[in-house]
mmCIF file with all atom_site columns, C-alpha atoms in Angstrom:
data_model
loop_
_atom_site.group_PDB
_atom_site.id
_atom_site.type_symbol
_atom_site.label_atom_id
_atom_site.label_alt_id
_atom_site.label_comp_id
_atom_site.label_asym_id
_atom_site.label_entity_id
_atom_site.label_seq_id
_atom_site.pdbx_PDB_ins_code
_atom_site.Cartn_x
_atom_site.Cartn_y
_atom_site.Cartn_z
_atom_site.occupancy
_atom_site.B_iso_or_equiv
_atom_site.pdbx_formal_charge
_atom_site.auth_seq_id
_atom_site.auth_comp_id
_atom_site.auth_asym_id
_atom_site.auth_atom_id
_atom_site.pdbx_PDB_model_num
ATOM 1   C CA . UNK A 1 1   ? 0.000   0.000  0.000   1.00 69.00 ? 1   UNK A CA 1
ATOM 2   C CA . UNK A 1 2   ? 1.265   3.484  -0.848  1.00 78.00 ? 2   UNK A CA 1
ATOM 3   C CA . UNK A 1 3   ? 1.977   5.954  1.940   1.00 90.00 ? 3   UNK A CA 1
ATOM 4   C CA . UNK A 1 4   ? 0.281   9.376  2.017   1.00 91.00 ? 4   UNK A CA 1
ATOM 5   C CA . UNK A 1 5   ? 3.470   10.979 0.722   1.00 93.00 ? 5   UNK A CA 1
ATOM 6   C CA . UNK A 1 6   ? 3.676   8.491  -2.141  1.00 94.00 ? 6   UNK A CA 1
ATOM 7   C CA . UNK A 1 7   ? 0.017   9.072  -2.984  1.00 94.00 ? 7   UNK A CA 1
ATOM 8   C CA . UNK A 1 8   ? 0.641   12.823 -3.142  1.00 94.00 ? 8   UNK A CA 1
ATOM 9   C CA . UNK A 1 9   ? 3.442   12.244 -5.658  1.00 95.00 ? 9   UNK A CA 1
ATOM 10  C CA . UNK A 1 10  ? 1.322   9.942  -7.795  1.00 96.00 ? 10  UNK A CA 1
ATOM 11  C CA . UNK A 1 11  ? -1.545  12.435 -7.804  1.00 95.00 ? 11  UNK A CA 1
ATOM 12  C CA . UNK A 1 12  ? 0.692   15.341 -8.813  1.00 95.00 ? 12  UNK A CA 1
ATOM 13  C CA . UNK A 1 13  ? 2.424   13.303 -11.509 1.00 95.00 ? 13  UNK A CA 1
ATOM 14  C CA . UNK A 1 14  ? -0.977  12.413 -12.971 1.00 93.00 ? 14  UNK A CA 1
ATOM 15  C CA . UNK A 1 15  ? -2.169  16.040 -12.945 1.00 91.00 ? 15  UNK A CA 1
ATOM 16  C CA . UNK A 1 16  ? 1.035   17.315 -14.591 1.00 92.00 ? 16  UNK A CA 1
ATOM 17  C CA . UNK A 1 17  ? 0.858   14.563 -17.227 1.00 90.00 ? 17  UNK A CA 1
ATOM 18  C CA . UNK A 1 18  ? -2.691  15.715 -18.054 1.00 85.00 ? 18  UNK A CA 1
ATOM 19  C CA . UNK A 1 19  ? -1.532  19.308 -18.471 1.00 82.00 ? 19  UNK A CA 1
ATOM 20  C CA . UNK A 1 20  ? 1.513   18.240 -20.516 1.00 80.00 ? 20  UNK A CA 1
ATOM 21  C CA . UNK A 1 21  ? -0.520  16.025 -22.851 1.00 77.00 ? 21  UNK A CA 1
ATOM 22  C CA . UNK A 1 22  ? 1.184   12.913 -21.430 1.00 73.00 ? 22  UNK A CA 1
ATOM 23  C CA . UNK A 1 23  ? 4.751   14.183 -21.914 1.00 86.00 ? 23  UNK A CA 1
ATOM 24  C CA . UNK A 1 24  ? 7.074   12.835 -19.179 1.00 92.00 ? 24  UNK A CA 1
ATOM 25  C CA . UNK A 1 25  ? 7.147   14.837 -15.951 1.00 93.00 ? 25  UNK A CA 1
ATOM 26  C CA . UNK A 1 26  ? 10.530  16.250 -14.982 1.00 92.00 ? 26  UNK A CA 1
ATOM 27  C CA . UNK A 1 27  ? 11.999  16.280 -11.493 1.00 92.00 ? 27  UNK A CA 1
ATOM 28  C CA . UNK A 1 28  ? 12.044  20.077 -11.567 1.00 92.00 ? 28  UNK A CA 1
ATOM 29  C CA . UNK A 1 29  ? 8.343   20.239 -12.442 1.00 93.00 ? 29  UNK A CA 1
ATOM 30  C CA . UNK A 1 30  ? 7.467   18.066 -9.467  1.00 94.00 ? 30  UNK A CA 1
ATOM 31  C CA . UNK A 1 31  ? 9.819   20.045 -7.247  1.00 94.00 ? 31  UNK A CA 1
ATOM 32  C CA . UNK A 1 32  ? 8.112   23.320 -8.224  1.00 93.00 ? 32  UNK A CA 1
ATOM 33  C CA . UNK A 1 33  ? 4.548   22.019 -7.914  1.00 91.00 ? 33  UNK A CA 1
ATOM 34  C CA . UNK A 1 34  ? 5.115   20.301 -4.583  1.00 93.00 ? 34  UNK A CA 1
ATOM 35  C CA . UNK A 1 35  ? 7.577   22.849 -3.143  1.00 92.00 ? 35  UNK A CA 1
ATOM 36  C CA . UNK A 1 36  ? 10.039  20.077 -2.338  1.00 93.00 ? 36  UNK A CA 1
ATOM 37  C CA . UNK A 1 37  ? 13.782  20.058 -2.999  1.00 93.00 ? 37  UNK A CA 1
ATOM 38  C CA . UNK A 1 38  ? 14.769  18.308 -6.216  1.00 89.00 ? 38  UNK A CA 1
ATOM 39  C CA . UNK A 1 39  ? 17.054  15.878 -4.363  1.00 90.00 ? 39  UNK A CA 1
ATOM 40  C CA . UNK A 1 40  ? 14.158  14.719 -2.170  1.00 93.00 ? 40  UNK A CA 1
ATOM 41  C CA . UNK A 1 41  ? 11.960  14.345 -5.241  1.00 93.00 ? 41  UNK A CA 1
ATOM 42  C CA . UNK A 1 42  ? 14.573  12.134 -6.895  1.00 92.00 ? 42  UNK A CA 1
ATOM 43  C CA . UNK A 1 43  ? 14.726  9.897  -3.816  1.00 93.00 ? 43  UNK A CA 1
ATOM 44  C CA . UNK A 1 44  ? 10.950  9.464  -3.824  1.00 95.00 ? 44  UNK A CA 1
ATOM 45  C CA . UNK A 1 45  ? 10.878  8.717  -7.552  1.00 95.00 ? 45  UNK A CA 1
ATOM 46  C CA . UNK A 1 46  ? 13.379  5.922  -7.041  1.00 94.00 ? 46  UNK A CA 1
ATOM 47  C CA . UNK A 1 47  ? 11.121  4.475  -4.330  1.00 94.00 ? 47  UNK A CA 1
ATOM 48  C CA . UNK A 1 48  ? 8.032   4.695  -6.527  1.00 96.00 ? 48  UNK A CA 1
ATOM 49  C CA . UNK A 1 49  ? 9.937   3.075  -9.368  1.00 95.00 ? 49  UNK A CA 1
ATOM 50  C CA . UNK A 1 50  ? 10.962  0.185  -7.107  1.00 95.00 ? 50  UNK A CA 1
ATOM 51  C CA . UNK A 1 51  ? 7.264   -0.304 -6.258  1.00 95.00 ? 51  UNK A CA 1
ATOM 52  C CA . UNK A 1 52  ? 6.478   -0.326 -9.995  1.00 96.00 ? 52  UNK A CA 1
ATOM 53  C CA . UNK A 1 53  ? 4.193   2.679  -9.676  1.00 96.00 ? 53  UNK A CA 1
ATOM 54  C CA . UNK A 1 54  ? 6.153   4.798  -12.170 1.00 96.00 ? 54  UNK A CA 1
ATOM 55  C CA . UNK A 1 55  ? 8.607   4.451  -15.042 1.00 95.00 ? 55  UNK A CA 1
ATOM 56  C CA . UNK A 1 56  ? 11.557  6.663  -14.127 1.00 92.00 ? 56  UNK A CA 1
ATOM 57  C CA . UNK A 1 57  ? 14.880  7.288  -15.813 1.00 85.00 ? 57  UNK A CA 1
ATOM 58  C CA . UNK A 1 58  ? 17.159  10.052 -14.612 1.00 81.00 ? 58  UNK A CA 1
ATOM 59  C CA . UNK A 1 59  ? 17.099  13.098 -16.933 1.00 80.00 ? 59  UNK A CA 1
ATOM 60  C CA . UNK A 1 60  ? 14.305  11.533 -19.032 1.00 85.00 ? 60  UNK A CA 1
ATOM 61  C CA . UNK A 1 61  ? 11.331  12.210 -16.786 1.00 90.00 ? 61  UNK A CA 1
ATOM 62  C CA . UNK A 1 62  ? 8.539   10.191 -15.234 1.00 94.00 ? 62  UNK A CA 1
ATOM 63  C CA . UNK A 1 63  ? 5.356   8.494  -16.431 1.00 95.00 ? 63  UNK A CA 1
ATOM 64  C CA . UNK A 1 64  ? 2.932   6.367  -14.439 1.00 96.00 ? 64  UNK A CA 1
ATOM 65  C CA . UNK A 1 65  ? 2.618   2.615  -14.796 1.00 96.00 ? 65  UNK A CA 1
ATOM 66  C CA . UNK A 1 66  ? -0.889  1.206  -15.088 1.00 95.00 ? 66  UNK A CA 1
ATOM 67  C CA . UNK A 1 67  ? -0.712  0.356  -11.391 1.00 95.00 ? 67  UNK A CA 1
ATOM 68  C CA . UNK A 1 68  ? 0.442   3.884  -10.532 1.00 96.00 ? 68  UNK A CA 1
ATOM 69  C CA . UNK A 1 69  ? -2.190  5.494  -12.731 1.00 94.00 ? 69  UNK A CA 1
ATOM 70  C CA . UNK A 1 70  ? -4.966  3.465  -11.114 1.00 94.00 ? 70  UNK A CA 1
ATOM 71  C CA . UNK A 1 71  ? -3.796  4.585  -7.670  1.00 95.00 ? 71  UNK A CA 1
ATOM 72  C CA . UNK A 1 72  ? -3.514  8.225  -8.753  1.00 95.00 ? 72  UNK A CA 1
ATOM 73  C CA . UNK A 1 73  ? -7.014  8.227  -10.263 1.00 95.00 ? 73  UNK A CA 1
ATOM 74  C CA . UNK A 1 74  ? -8.410  6.751  -7.040  1.00 94.00 ? 74  UNK A CA 1
ATOM 75  C CA . UNK A 1 75  ? -6.847  9.576  -4.987  1.00 96.00 ? 75  UNK A CA 1
ATOM 76  C CA . UNK A 1 76  ? -8.063  12.237 -7.418  1.00 96.00 ? 76  UNK A CA 1
ATOM 77  C CA . UNK A 1 77  ? -11.589 10.761 -7.366  1.00 96.00 ? 77  UNK A CA 1
ATOM 78  C CA . UNK A 1 78  ? -11.667 11.007 -3.567  1.00 96.00 ? 78  UNK A CA 1
ATOM 79  C CA . UNK A 1 79  ? -10.164 14.508 -3.486  1.00 96.00 ? 79  UNK A CA 1
ATOM 80  C CA . UNK A 1 80  ? -12.573 16.000 -6.003  1.00 97.00 ? 80  UNK A CA 1
ATOM 81  C CA . UNK A 1 81  ? -15.591 14.276 -4.515  1.00 97.00 ? 81  UNK A CA 1
ATOM 82  C CA . UNK A 1 82  ? -14.737 15.591 -1.057  1.00 98.00 ? 82  UNK A CA 1
ATOM 83  C CA . UNK A 1 83  ? -14.398 19.091 -2.512  1.00 98.00 ? 83  UNK A CA 1
ATOM 84  C CA . UNK A 1 84  ? -17.857 18.747 -4.046  1.00 98.00 ? 84  UNK A CA 1
ATOM 85  C CA . UNK A 1 85  ? -19.273 17.576 -0.707  1.00 98.00 ? 85  UNK A CA 1
ATOM 86  C CA . UNK A 1 86  ? -17.639 20.423 1.216   1.00 98.00 ? 86  UNK A CA 1
ATOM 87  C CA . UNK A 1 87  ? -19.050 23.075 -1.134  1.00 97.00 ? 87  UNK A CA 1
ATOM 88  C CA . UNK A 1 88  ? -22.465 21.610 -1.915  1.00 97.00 ? 88  UNK A CA 1
ATOM 89  C CA . UNK A 1 89  ? -23.364 20.154 1.482   1.00 97.00 ? 89  UNK A CA 1
ATOM 90  C CA . UNK A 1 90  ? -21.281 22.039 4.039   1.00 97.00 ? 90  UNK A CA 1
ATOM 91  C CA . UNK A 1 91  ? -21.410 25.329 2.090   1.00 97.00 ? 91  UNK A CA 1
ATOM 92  C CA . UNK A 1 92  ? -17.699 26.089 2.235   1.00 97.00 ? 92  UNK A CA 1
ATOM 93  C CA . UNK A 1 93  ? -16.381 28.497 -0.407  1.00 96.00 ? 93  UNK A CA 1
ATOM 94  C CA . UNK A 1 94  ? -14.460 27.157 -3.421  1.00 96.00 ? 94  UNK A CA 1
ATOM 95  C CA . UNK A 1 95  ? -11.251 28.762 -2.118  1.00 96.00 ? 95  UNK A CA 1
ATOM 96  C CA . UNK A 1 96  ? -11.551 26.998 1.264   1.00 97.00 ? 96  UNK A CA 1
ATOM 97  C CA . UNK A 1 97  ? -11.842 23.320 0.366   1.00 97.00 ? 97  UNK A CA 1
ATOM 98  C CA . UNK A 1 98  ? -8.551  22.211 -1.176  1.00 95.00 ? 98  UNK A CA 1
ATOM 99  C CA . UNK A 1 99  ? -6.554  21.828 2.039   1.00 94.00 ? 99  UNK A CA 1
ATOM 100 C CA . UNK A 1 100 ? -9.397  19.954 3.766   1.00 96.00 ? 100 UNK A CA 1
ATOM 101 C CA . UNK A 1 101 ? -9.807  17.613 0.795   1.00 96.00 ? 101 UNK A CA 1
ATOM 102 C CA . UNK A 1 102 ? -6.042  16.998 0.857   1.00 94.00 ? 102 UNK A CA 1
ATOM 103 C CA . UNK A 1 103 ? -6.523  15.378 4.259   1.00 94.00 ? 103 UNK A CA 1
ATOM 104 C CA . UNK A 1 104 ? -9.725  13.503 3.436   1.00 95.00 ? 104 UNK A CA 1
ATOM 105 C CA . UNK A 1 105 ? -8.409  12.026 0.176   1.00 95.00 ? 105 UNK A CA 1
ATOM 106 C CA . UNK A 1 106 ? -6.210  9.623  2.143   1.00 92.00 ? 106 UNK A CA 1
ATOM 107 C CA . UNK A 1 107 ? -9.120  7.978  3.972   1.00 90.00 ? 107 UNK A CA 1
ATOM 108 C CA . UNK A 1 108 ? -8.715  4.386  2.838   1.00 87.00 ? 108 UNK A CA 1
ATOM 109 C CA . UNK A 1 109 ? -12.283 3.184  2.369   1.00 91.00 ? 109 UNK A CA 1
ATOM 110 C CA . UNK A 1 110 ? -13.580 2.536  -1.139  1.00 89.00 ? 110 UNK A CA 1
ATOM 111 C CA . UNK A 1 111 ? -16.961 1.620  0.324   1.00 93.00 ? 111 UNK A CA 1
ATOM 112 C CA . UNK A 1 112 ? -17.332 5.007  1.987   1.00 94.00 ? 112 UNK A CA 1
ATOM 113 C CA . UNK A 1 113 ? -16.397 6.847  -1.198  1.00 94.00 ? 113 UNK A CA 1
ATOM 114 C CA . UNK A 1 114 ? -18.888 4.800  -3.217  1.00 94.00 ? 114 UNK A CA 1
ATOM 115 C CA . UNK A 1 115 ? -21.579 5.598  -0.632  1.00 96.00 ? 115 UNK A CA 1
ATOM 116 C CA . UNK A 1 116 ? -20.586 9.280  -0.744  1.00 96.00 ? 116 UNK A CA 1
ATOM 117 C CA . UNK A 1 117 ? -20.834 9.207  -4.535  1.00 96.00 ? 117 UNK A CA 1
ATOM 118 C CA . UNK A 1 118 ? -24.354 7.776  -4.271  1.00 96.00 ? 118 UNK A CA 1
ATOM 119 C CA . UNK A 1 119 ? -25.350 10.314 -1.599  1.00 97.00 ? 119 UNK A CA 1
ATOM 120 C CA . UNK A 1 120 ? -24.137 13.201 -3.764  1.00 97.00 ? 120 UNK A CA 1
ATOM 121 C CA . UNK A 1 121 ? -25.953 11.944 -6.878  1.00 97.00 ? 121 UNK A CA 1
ATOM 122 C CA . UNK A 1 122 ? -22.847 10.897 -8.829  1.00 96.00 ? 122 UNK A CA 1
ATOM 123 C CA . UNK A 1 123 ? -21.380 14.368 -9.534  1.00 96.00 ? 123 UNK A CA 1
ATOM 124 C CA . UNK A 1 124 ? -19.326 14.668 -12.715 1.00 95.00 ? 124 UNK A CA 1
ATOM 125 C CA . UNK A 1 125 ? -17.290 17.770 -11.809 1.00 96.00 ? 125 UNK A CA 1
ATOM 126 C CA . UNK A 1 126 ? -15.832 19.270 -8.647  1.00 97.00 ? 126 UNK A CA 1
ATOM 127 C CA . UNK A 1 127 ? -16.398 22.929 -7.592  1.00 97.00 ? 127 UNK A CA 1
ATOM 128 C CA . UNK A 1 128 ? -13.475 24.085 -9.775  1.00 97.00 ? 128 UNK A CA 1
ATOM 129 C CA . UNK A 1 129 ? -14.742 22.301 -12.881 1.00 96.00 ? 129 UNK A CA 1
ATOM 130 C CA . UNK A 1 130 ? -12.304 19.382 -12.734 1.00 94.00 ? 130 UNK A CA 1
ATOM 131 C CA . UNK A 1 131 ? -13.850 16.047 -13.795 1.00 94.00 ? 131 UNK A CA 1
ATOM 132 C CA . UNK A 1 132 ? -14.500 13.473 -11.058 1.00 95.00 ? 132 UNK A CA 1
ATOM 133 C CA . UNK A 1 133 ? -13.505 9.952  -12.167 1.00 94.00 ? 133 UNK A CA 1
ATOM 134 C CA . UNK A 1 134 ? -16.197 7.322  -11.735 1.00 91.00 ? 134 UNK A CA 1
ATOM 135 C CA . UNK A 1 135 ? -15.682 3.910  -10.067 1.00 88.00 ? 135 UNK A CA 1
ATOM 136 C CA . UNK A 1 136 ? -13.912 2.645  -13.184 1.00 88.00 ? 136 UNK A CA 1
ATOM 137 C CA . UNK A 1 137 ? -11.665 5.697  -13.485 1.00 88.00 ? 137 UNK A CA 1
ATOM 138 C CA . UNK A 1 138 ? -13.558 7.154  -16.441 1.00 88.00 ? 138 UNK A CA 1
ATOM 139 C CA . UNK A 1 139 ? -14.172 10.894 -16.726 1.00 85.00 ? 139 UNK A CA 1
ATOM 140 C CA . UNK A 1 140 ? -16.574 13.012 -18.740 1.00 82.00 ? 140 UNK A CA 1
ATOM 141 C CA . UNK A 1 141 ? -14.954 14.214 -21.969 1.00 78.00 ? 141 UNK A CA 1
ATOM 142 C CA . UNK A 1 142 ? -14.427 17.949 -22.178 1.00 80.00 ? 142 UNK A CA 1
ATOM 143 C CA . UNK A 1 143 ? -14.130 20.398 -25.045 1.00 87.00 ? 143 UNK A CA 1
ATOM 144 C CA . UNK A 1 144 ? -13.424 23.747 -23.436 1.00 94.00 ? 144 UNK A CA 1
ATOM 145 C CA . UNK A 1 145 ? -11.559 26.828 -24.661 1.00 95.00 ? 145 UNK A CA 1
ATOM 146 C CA . UNK A 1 146 ? -9.383  29.178 -22.654 1.00 97.00 ? 146 UNK A CA 1
ATOM 147 C CA . UNK A 1 147 ? -11.084 32.533 -22.172 1.00 97.00 ? 147 UNK A CA 1
ATOM 148 C CA . UNK A 1 148 ? -7.939  34.103 -23.646 1.00 97.00 ? 148 UNK A CA 1
ATOM 149 C CA . UNK A 1 149 ? -8.578  32.231 -26.918 1.00 96.00 ? 149 UNK A CA 1
ATOM 150 C CA . UNK A 1 150 ? -12.114 33.587 -27.417 1.00 97.00 ? 150 UNK A CA 1
ATOM 151 C CA . UNK A 1 151 ? -12.678 36.213 -30.086 1.00 96.00 ? 151 UNK A CA 1
ATOM 152 C CA . UNK A 1 152 ? -14.576 39.466 -29.628 1.00 97.00 ? 152 UNK A CA 1
ATOM 153 C CA . UNK A 1 153 ? -18.343 38.818 -29.311 1.00 96.00 ? 153 UNK A CA 1
ATOM 154 C CA . UNK A 1 154 ? -17.850 35.119 -28.542 1.00 96.00 ? 154 UNK A CA 1
ATOM 155 C CA . UNK A 1 155 ? -19.999 33.895 -25.655 1.00 96.00 ? 155 UNK A CA 1
ATOM 156 C CA . UNK A 1 156 ? -19.836 30.988 -23.256 1.00 97.00 ? 156 UNK A CA 1
ATOM 157 C CA . UNK A 1 157 ? -20.138 29.797 -19.682 1.00 97.00 ? 157 UNK A CA 1
ATOM 158 C CA . UNK A 1 158 ? -17.291 29.369 -17.223 1.00 97.00 ? 158 UNK A CA 1
ATOM 159 C CA . UNK A 1 159 ? -16.654 25.604 -17.063 1.00 97.00 ? 159 UNK A CA 1
ATOM 160 C CA . UNK A 1 160 ? -13.441 25.269 -15.046 1.00 96.00 ? 160 UNK A CA 1
ATOM 161 C CA . UNK A 1 161 ? -10.430 27.110 -13.674 1.00 97.00 ? 161 UNK A CA 1
ATOM 162 C CA . UNK A 1 162 ? -6.867  25.889 -14.159 1.00 94.00 ? 162 UNK A CA 1
ATOM 163 C CA . UNK A 1 163 ? -5.282  27.969 -11.392 1.00 93.00 ? 163 UNK A CA 1
ATOM 164 C CA . UNK A 1 164 ? -6.803  27.026 -8.048  1.00 92.00 ? 164 UNK A CA 1
ATOM 165 C CA . UNK A 1 165 ? -4.740  28.934 -5.516  1.00 93.00 ? 165 UNK A CA 1
ATOM 166 C CA . UNK A 1 166 ? -7.106  30.480 -2.921  1.00 96.00 ? 166 UNK A CA 1
ATOM 167 C CA . UNK A 1 167 ? -5.985  34.032 -3.745  1.00 96.00 ? 167 UNK A CA 1
ATOM 168 C CA . UNK A 1 168 ? -6.834  33.510 -7.430  1.00 97.00 ? 168 UNK A CA 1
ATOM 169 C CA . UNK A 1 169 ? -10.242 32.028 -6.618  1.00 97.00 ? 169 UNK A CA 1
ATOM 170 C CA . UNK A 1 170 ? -11.043 34.905 -4.266  1.00 97.00 ? 170 UNK A CA 1
ATOM 171 C CA . UNK A 1 171 ? -10.056 37.363 -6.993  1.00 96.00 ? 171 UNK A CA 1
ATOM 172 C CA . UNK A 1 172 ? -12.405 35.685 -9.471  1.00 96.00 ? 172 UNK A CA 1
ATOM 173 C CA . UNK A 1 173 ? -15.217 35.892 -6.946  1.00 95.00 ? 173 UNK A CA 1
ATOM 174 C CA . UNK A 1 174 ? -14.651 39.649 -6.630  1.00 94.00 ? 174 UNK A CA 1
ATOM 175 C CA . UNK A 1 175 ? -14.991 39.832 -10.409 1.00 94.00 ? 175 UNK A CA 1
ATOM 176 C CA . UNK A 1 176 ? -18.287 37.858 -10.174 1.00 94.00 ? 176 UNK A CA 1
ATOM 177 C CA . UNK A 1 177 ? -16.695 34.959 -12.049 1.00 96.00 ? 177 UNK A CA 1
ATOM 178 C CA . UNK A 1 178 ? -17.666 31.474 -10.860 1.00 96.00 ? 178 UNK A CA 1
ATOM 179 C CA . UNK A 1 179 ? -18.450 28.104 -12.418 1.00 96.00 ? 179 UNK A CA 1
ATOM 180 C CA . UNK A 1 180 ? -21.390 28.392 -14.869 1.00 95.00 ? 180 UNK A CA 1
ATOM 181 C CA . UNK A 1 181 ? -21.093 32.206 -15.058 1.00 97.00 ? 181 UNK A CA 1
ATOM 182 C CA . UNK A 1 182 ? -22.225 33.296 -18.568 1.00 97.00 ? 182 UNK A CA 1
ATOM 183 C CA . UNK A 1 183 ? -20.000 35.870 -20.232 1.00 97.00 ? 183 UNK A CA 1
ATOM 184 C CA . UNK A 1 184 ? -19.205 37.559 -23.531 1.00 97.00 ? 184 UNK A CA 1
ATOM 185 C CA . UNK A 1 185 ? -15.905 38.977 -24.777 1.00 97.00 ? 185 UNK A CA 1
ATOM 186 C CA . UNK A 1 186 ? -16.369 42.677 -25.547 1.00 97.00 ? 186 UNK A CA 1
ATOM 187 C CA . UNK A 1 187 ? -12.853 43.789 -26.436 1.00 97.00 ? 187 UNK A CA 1
ATOM 188 C CA . UNK A 1 188 ? -9.258  42.506 -26.587 1.00 97.00 ? 188 UNK A CA 1
ATOM 189 C CA . UNK A 1 189 ? -6.166  44.671 -26.249 1.00 95.00 ? 189 UNK A CA 1
ATOM 190 C CA . UNK A 1 190 ? -3.374  44.022 -28.748 1.00 93.00 ? 190 UNK A CA 1
ATOM 191 C CA . UNK A 1 191 ? -0.694  45.508 -26.470 1.00 94.00 ? 191 UNK A CA 1
ATOM 192 C CA . UNK A 1 192 ? -0.945  43.237 -23.412 1.00 94.00 ? 192 UNK A CA 1
ATOM 193 C CA . UNK A 1 193 ? -3.627  40.719 -24.478 1.00 95.00 ? 193 UNK A CA 1
ATOM 194 C CA . UNK A 1 194 ? -5.942  41.886 -21.705 1.00 97.00 ? 194 UNK A CA 1
ATOM 195 C CA . UNK A 1 195 ? -9.664  41.927 -22.433 1.00 97.00 ? 195 UNK A CA 1
ATOM 196 C CA . UNK A 1 196 ? -13.021 43.323 -21.438 1.00 97.00 ? 196 UNK A CA 1
ATOM 197 C CA . UNK A 1 197 ? -15.931 40.983 -20.810 1.00 97.00 ? 197 UNK A CA 1
ATOM 198 C CA . UNK A 1 198 ? -19.633 41.342 -20.106 1.00 97.00 ? 198 UNK A CA 1
ATOM 199 C CA . UNK A 1 199 ? -21.311 39.444 -17.274 1.00 96.00 ? 199 UNK A CA 1
ATOM 200 C CA . UNK A 1 200 ? -25.062 39.924 -16.791 1.00 91.00 ? 200 UNK A CA 1
ATOM 201 C CA . UNK A 1 201 ? -25.033 43.251 -18.654 1.00 90.00 ? 201 UNK A CA 1
ATOM 202 C CA . UNK A 1 202 ? -22.080 44.497 -16.578 1.00 94.00 ? 202 UNK A CA 1
ATOM 203 C CA . UNK A 1 203 ? -18.811 45.184 -18.392 1.00 96.00 ? 203 UNK A CA 1
ATOM 204 C CA . UNK A 1 204 ? -15.605 44.243 -16.594 1.00 95.00 ? 204 UNK A CA 1
ATOM 205 C CA . UNK A 1 205 ? -12.428 45.745 -18.025 1.00 93.00 ? 205 UNK A CA 1
ATOM 206 C CA . UNK A 1 206 ? -8.747  44.888 -17.677 1.00 90.00 ? 206 UNK A CA 1
ATOM 207 C CA . UNK A 1 207 ? -9.089  41.123 -17.419 1.00 96.00 ? 207 UNK A CA 1
ATOM 208 C CA . UNK A 1 208 ? -5.395  40.255 -17.700 1.00 97.00 ? 208 UNK A CA 1
ATOM 209 C CA . UNK A 1 209 ? -4.062  37.552 -19.997 1.00 97.00 ? 209 UNK A CA 1
ATOM 210 C CA . UNK A 1 210 ? -2.829  35.687 -16.901 1.00 96.00 ? 210 UNK A CA 1
ATOM 211 C CA . UNK A 1 211 ? -6.385  35.525 -15.576 1.00 97.00 ? 211 UNK A CA 1
ATOM 212 C CA . UNK A 1 212 ? -7.992  34.743 -18.931 1.00 97.00 ? 212 UNK A CA 1
ATOM 213 C CA . UNK A 1 213 ? -5.668  31.845 -19.773 1.00 97.00 ? 213 UNK A CA 1
ATOM 214 C CA . UNK A 1 214 ? -6.615  30.127 -16.500 1.00 97.00 ? 214 UNK A CA 1
ATOM 215 C CA . UNK A 1 215 ? -10.380 30.192 -17.149 1.00 98.00 ? 215 UNK A CA 1
ATOM 216 C CA . UNK A 1 216 ? -11.946 27.499 -19.326 1.00 97.00 ? 216 UNK A CA 1
ATOM 217 C CA . UNK A 1 217 ? -15.113 28.264 -21.253 1.00 97.00 ? 217 UNK A CA 1
ATOM 218 C CA . UNK A 1 218 ? -17.852 25.993 -22.573 1.00 96.00 ? 218 UNK A CA 1
ATOM 219 C CA . UNK A 1 219 ? -19.180 27.629 -25.729 1.00 85.00 ? 219 UNK A CA 1
ATOM 220 C CA . UNK A 1 220 ? -22.863 28.520 -25.572 1.00 74.00 ? 220 UNK A CA 1
#
């Protein structure tokens, strides 16, 4: 059985692989994401490789084995389902749930998670728009566009956010941007790629490129 620390590595490797379109994960990427020294990361990768949870070659990066992927998906399923529960049932804010779910994801009871899934009505997405794997590890297919890629007068609904740091989520809330928020691009600035958008007949200016690239839109 994997330790909590090992599970955290597997989860982060899986998430980075998703973002990198399955390109191998480097030691430095893991070090940055997990805020752990590269030497410590290398030691853990050797351990995970010995347990046949990853394929790891120094300087060539890391990919998950089928066994490692199955474990990572299980952890992600629990994490995202707990986030959904905390927001929908306990009414926590979307910027408050990540750290709590980090603790709950290591509860080792598949039965409880299956019962929680049933209680919640089999949710497909967590409060940040990330897909929740089902019992077989399958997720709902997505076809979203970054807000930054939308043209002037294109419309859509906020489907997910890529950046999930609490400060970023609180900033979006101040801008009245949440999951399912309908919006329209009003203008785009050539100089710095910032944009103006309309939400419920209210125009919001100076949406930076950094913000826009981290918001995923489902076209309406």
